[in-house]
């Protein structure tokens, strides 16, 4: 006699889409508080540190916006794939590929070309590579029906292995003995408020989110993409090329993730290293979902997760909370939000045979 | 005098732009069939949804067994013995029959014991006089079987009042007869049945009492003895309706569609088309008669391009389209009015206006070029044009909707069909496949669609009509083919055939010689 869990789709009042995630956040913070006091940290001062880390000063807020930038770019891209019902788990790998190629192109060109051209070339190539990397997975799904979730997860691992290898070989900085990292990049994306790290990439990301909104809701392409995701049979019936939609949504999604990776290198770190992405691509999936796959709603969602991310980092450094504990708290928030998403969408029943 | 089991008093329900129920009173008695009649959008489903607890009335009361009740959700209604089988089935395709029946049963909680349930289901089905395999997945069932599952589901919950919302619009005549037997068993068990249908002869056959709604108001309450089809039609529509149609003789033109030796598999992987060949000419309605499930659906899908043929050729306006995709076929001039309206025909979350240009979104003037991006076929949607065009179609096809922006899924069943008709005929395709075009439409809309099809025939369009309604096929078509088990077993001019012969062909008893069929194909 086996047990089986079934998910049944349901519809809820729109207000629930705001209440439930907020509830999930509150619950997560409550549990986080318990976790902190258990670890011997006063939860009140913990959360004070958390808030001040996220938005406590102009510089910190600027840092939050820097983090927002990558979430926003990847979140908007993912919105397209997810709306087309392609479950792209591969933003992480596409981001890494973008960072690698962006770095490489910048290193090649910066000697002989002005920074502006180097930057543009580097970002463009990063987008192309990210797009191809994701588009390949989309192509295999559309033509051979290969499961995109498995495929993109494998490709994430592949991208990370490639990064590790390159940093110890072709992209190695000969001067750095201890850490595997690339040589420094001189072509830097300009900062827009001096004294902070807030760079032009943030403006670009917001513009792209607005453009994404236009593409998704005001063009024939977005129209067809949404039909294909909501009712694939109707899309076929109406004569849409559903394969093309699947592939192009992946290309779009991957190119924005690739762009985010290159921007991170050229604007924030100015070199490539192994920790360039520590799960940002995975978090972006949650960013996109909380933003209800709407490019404009993803702006506040990315901001919220940017603040969360930096708050946790600061909590760790300010109060000496262990890395594991702070990561556990972050993970818990994601978990609560994701679970609440599932409950929003589905009724769950256990069935015994 | 006996007291009603259900009384609805003064029910009012407003939706943005419409009063769906306007002070309605309704009494239902035990062991009786009450038929609810009315045009598309008259408010029948809304009233029943209120009784079933899906919607809350803006005003009015419901009494069950004389007690005033207040339903917050279907759970409350079910607890009071109200059951409902919706116009669109609410079953979950991937689950088995027993799982579907058990789901949502509160007393069974989170963990279900299916073996026990299966025993009970088999016993109930035996009592009702039909067979069903509780372990079968719902997607494998025919429409009639799905309906039985829905009915079982209601009986399982001990209904006292069972609402059937247009149960026969998806059934073959045989299945309808089976359903009527079940209904008779139900009323013999003192259950009250509320029966909604647009088919007047069905209402005359099964109903004890008839209530007619028009534009949200009750406009007539009669017993079966008082009713005639003409009277009912007049009450519903508010004017005389001509249930007979006249077709002028017409000489067919050049060949528009030709299929040669088509073979194709069904979803279940069996050969559903076993070598079909025929021609349809301009200005001609070619009807396909047959019991549903004999390959008609697959034939329509293959011609339209939704299903790949194993073998054979399809020519549309002289072009070989066998390997062309739907996009190209649409541009050559084909359209399909699908039987599966909610699944294929509309995108429920999209507005009426958006649904009306589903296939034309790439075309000028609905999309405008953007510099550079147009090369990638990315264009800006022209909202004004979209609105203008959709307003025209809404007007021309009398689609009842509060506005072009309303979500398509909020339309009444018949108006969803009008939406699809408006879209498919509005773009003036040369060749039209009409699958069950009048199922679920009220008398005047049915009259309207039949006239429209004849008008299109007059104008030289060519139509392949697939319908389980034999009288519809015979009255509209210039030539009729009968399909049985994936083959054409008979072909004739409708005026030159006896109904008995058609019946024998539809059940596979009689078969016409090949040469005779081939002569009519042409
Ligand atoms: N959820 C809803 N939101 C907005 N309007 C609705 C909704 N449900 C029904 N309506 C409107 O209420 C009116 C009555 O609809 P209803 O579905 O009750 O008609 P009906 O009599 O069942 O018609 P049909 O024979 O076509 O099924 C229609 O104008 C419909 O558009
Ligand atoms: Mg209805």
Short mmCIF file of N, CA and C in Angstrom, two decimals, chain B residues 292-348:
data_model
loop_
_atom_site.label_atom_id
_atom_site.label_comp_id
_atom_site.label_asym_id
_atom_site.label_seq_id
_atom_site.Cartn_x
_atom_site.Cartn_y
_atom_site.Cartn_z
N UNK B 292 -20.17 9.80 -31.98
CA UNK B 292 -18.90 10.40 -31.58
C UNK B 292 -17.89 9.32 -31.23
N UNK B 293 -16.62 9.57 -31.58
CA UNK B 293 -15.59 8.60 -31.25
C UNK B 293 -15.29 7.63 -32.38
N UNK B 294 -15.81 7.91 -33.58
CA UNK B 294 -15.51 7.04 -34.71
C UNK B 294 -14.51 7.65 -35.67
N UNK B 295 -13.73 8.60 -35.17
CA UNK B 295 -12.66 9.17 -35.98
C UNK B 295 -12.92 10.60 -36.45
N UNK B 296 -14.10 11.14 -36.11
CA UNK B 296 -14.41 12.49 -36.58
C UNK B 296 -13.44 13.52 -36.02
N UNK B 297 -13.15 13.40 -34.73
CA UNK B 297 -12.27 14.36 -34.07
C UNK B 297 -10.89 14.30 -34.71
N UNK B 298 -10.38 13.09 -34.91
CA UNK B 298 -9.06 12.93 -35.50
C UNK B 298 -9.03 13.47 -36.93
N UNK B 299 -10.11 13.25 -37.66
CA UNK B 299 -10.18 13.75 -39.03
C UNK B 299 -10.05 15.27 -39.05
N UNK B 300 -10.82 15.93 -38.18
CA UNK B 300 -10.76 17.39 -38.11
C UNK B 300 -9.35 17.83 -37.74
N UNK B 301 -8.74 17.16 -36.79
CA UNK B 301 -7.40 17.55 -36.34
C UNK B 301 -6.36 17.37 -37.44
N UNK B 302 -6.47 16.29 -38.18
CA UNK B 302 -5.50 16.04 -39.24
C UNK B 302 -5.64 17.10 -40.35
N UNK B 303 -6.86 17.41 -40.72
CA UNK B 303 -7.04 18.40 -41.79
C UNK B 303 -6.55 19.77 -41.35
N UNK B 304 -6.81 20.12 -40.10
CA UNK B 304 -6.40 21.44 -39.61
C UNK B 304 -4.90 21.51 -39.33
N UNK B 305 -4.30 20.36 -39.02
CA UNK B 305 -2.85 20.35 -38.77
C UNK B 305 -2.46 20.09 -37.34
N UNK B 306 -3.43 19.76 -36.50
CA UNK B 306 -3.11 19.50 -35.09
C UNK B 306 -2.59 18.08 -34.88
N UNK B 307 -2.85 17.23 -35.84
CA UNK B 307 -2.43 15.84 -35.71
C UNK B 307 -1.75 15.43 -37.01
N UNK B 308 -0.64 14.73 -36.89
CA UNK B 308 0.09 14.31 -38.09
C UNK B 308 -0.53 13.03 -38.65
N UNK B 309 -0.78 12.99 -39.95
CA UNK B 309 -1.28 11.74 -40.51
C UNK B 309 -0.15 10.72 -40.66
N UNK B 310 -0.50 9.45 -40.59
CA UNK B 310 0.50 8.39 -40.84
C UNK B 310 0.77 8.29 -42.33
N UNK B 311 -0.31 8.50 -43.08
CA UNK B 311 -0.25 8.28 -44.51
C UNK B 311 -1.29 9.19 -45.13
N UNK B 312 -1.15 9.45 -46.42
CA UNK B 312 -2.19 10.20 -47.10
C UNK B 312 -1.79 11.62 -47.42
N UNK B 313 -2.65 12.30 -48.16
CA UNK B 313 -2.37 13.66 -48.64
C UNK B 313 -3.56 14.57 -48.35
N UNK B 314 -3.24 15.83 -48.11
CA UNK B 314 -4.28 16.83 -47.92
C UNK B 314 -4.00 17.99 -48.87
N UNK B 315 -4.98 18.34 -49.70
CA UNK B 315 -4.84 19.49 -50.60
C UNK B 315 -5.86 20.54 -50.22
N UNK B 316 -5.38 21.76 -50.05
CA UNK B 316 -6.27 22.87 -49.71
C UNK B 316 -6.12 23.92 -50.80
N UNK B 317 -7.18 24.27 -51.44
CA UNK B 317 -7.14 25.19 -52.59
C UNK B 317 -6.05 24.77 -53.57
N UNK B 318 -5.97 23.48 -53.82
CA UNK B 318 -5.02 22.96 -54.80
C UNK B 318 -3.60 22.84 -54.31
N UNK B 319 -3.31 23.35 -53.11
CA UNK B 319 -1.94 23.24 -52.60
C UNK B 319 -1.81 22.02 -51.70
N UNK B 320 -0.70 21.33 -51.82
CA UNK B 320 -0.45 20.20 -50.93
C UNK B 320 -0.03 20.74 -49.57
N UNK B 321 -0.88 20.60 -48.57
CA UNK B 321 -0.57 21.15 -47.25
C UNK B 321 -0.22 20.06 -46.24
N UNK B 322 -0.05 18.85 -46.72
CA UNK B 322 0.18 17.71 -45.81
C UNK B 322 1.29 18.00 -44.82
N UNK B 323 2.35 18.68 -45.31
CA UNK B 323 3.48 18.94 -44.42
C UNK B 323 3.59 20.40 -43.99
N UNK B 324 2.55 21.15 -44.24
CA UNK B 324 2.59 22.55 -43.83
C UNK B 324 2.06 22.68 -42.40
N UNK B 325 2.61 23.68 -41.67
CA UNK B 325 2.13 23.84 -40.29
C UNK B 325 0.85 24.67 -40.26
N UNK B 326 0.28 24.77 -39.06
CA UNK B 326 -1.03 25.40 -38.92
C UNK B 326 -0.97 26.87 -39.35
N UNK B 327 0.14 27.54 -38.99
CA UNK B 327 0.30 28.94 -39.35
C UNK B 327 0.08 29.14 -40.86
N UNK B 328 0.74 28.28 -41.65
CA UNK B 328 0.61 28.41 -43.10
C UNK B 328 -0.79 28.03 -43.56
N UNK B 329 -1.33 26.98 -42.98
CA UNK B 329 -2.67 26.55 -43.39
C UNK B 329 -3.70 27.65 -43.12
N UNK B 330 -3.55 28.32 -41.97
CA UNK B 330 -4.48 29.41 -41.65
C UNK B 330 -4.40 30.48 -42.72
N UNK B 331 -3.16 30.78 -43.16
CA UNK B 331 -3.00 31.83 -44.18
C UNK B 331 -3.50 31.39 -45.55
N UNK B 332 -3.47 30.09 -45.81
CA UNK B 332 -4.04 29.62 -47.07
C UNK B 332 -5.57 29.70 -46.99
N UNK B 333 -6.09 29.62 -45.76
CA UNK B 333 -7.53 29.84 -45.62
C UNK B 333 -8.30 28.69 -45.01
N UNK B 334 -7.91 28.31 -43.79
CA UNK B 334 -8.67 27.26 -43.11
C UNK B 334 -9.02 27.77 -41.73
N UNK B 335 -10.13 27.34 -41.20
CA UNK B 335 -10.37 27.62 -39.79
C UNK B 335 -11.11 26.46 -39.18
N UNK B 336 -10.92 26.34 -37.87
CA UNK B 336 -11.52 25.22 -37.15
C UNK B 336 -12.34 25.76 -35.99
N UNK B 337 -13.59 25.35 -35.92
CA UNK B 337 -14.40 25.65 -34.75
C UNK B 337 -14.35 24.39 -33.91
N UNK B 338 -13.51 24.39 -32.87
CA UNK B 338 -13.23 23.12 -32.20
C UNK B 338 -14.33 22.70 -31.25
N UNK B 339 -14.43 21.41 -31.05
CA UNK B 339 -15.41 20.90 -30.10
C UNK B 339 -14.97 21.23 -28.68
N UNK B 340 -13.67 21.11 -28.46
CA UNK B 340 -13.10 21.34 -27.13
C UNK B 340 -12.87 22.84 -26.94
N UNK B 341 -13.93 23.53 -26.52
CA UNK B 341 -13.87 24.99 -26.54
C UNK B 341 -12.94 25.58 -25.51
N UNK B 342 -13.07 25.09 -24.28
CA UNK B 342 -12.24 25.69 -23.24
C UNK B 342 -10.80 25.25 -23.37
N UNK B 343 -10.58 24.02 -23.83
CA UNK B 343 -9.22 23.50 -23.93
C UNK B 343 -8.45 24.09 -25.09
N UNK B 344 -9.11 24.20 -26.25
CA UNK B 344 -8.42 24.69 -27.44
C UNK B 344 -8.88 26.07 -27.84
N UNK B 345 -10.17 26.29 -27.70
CA UNK B 345 -10.80 27.42 -28.35
C UNK B 345 -10.48 28.77 -27.77
N UNK B 346 -10.31 28.83 -26.44
CA UNK B 346 -10.05 30.14 -25.85
C UNK B 346 -8.92 30.08 -24.83
N UNK B 347 -8.36 31.24 -24.56
CA UNK B 347 -7.44 31.37 -23.45
C UNK B 347 -8.23 32.09 -22.36
N UNK B 348 -8.66 31.33 -21.36
CA UNK B 348 -9.62 31.84 -20.38
C UNK B 348 -9.17 33.09 -19.66
#
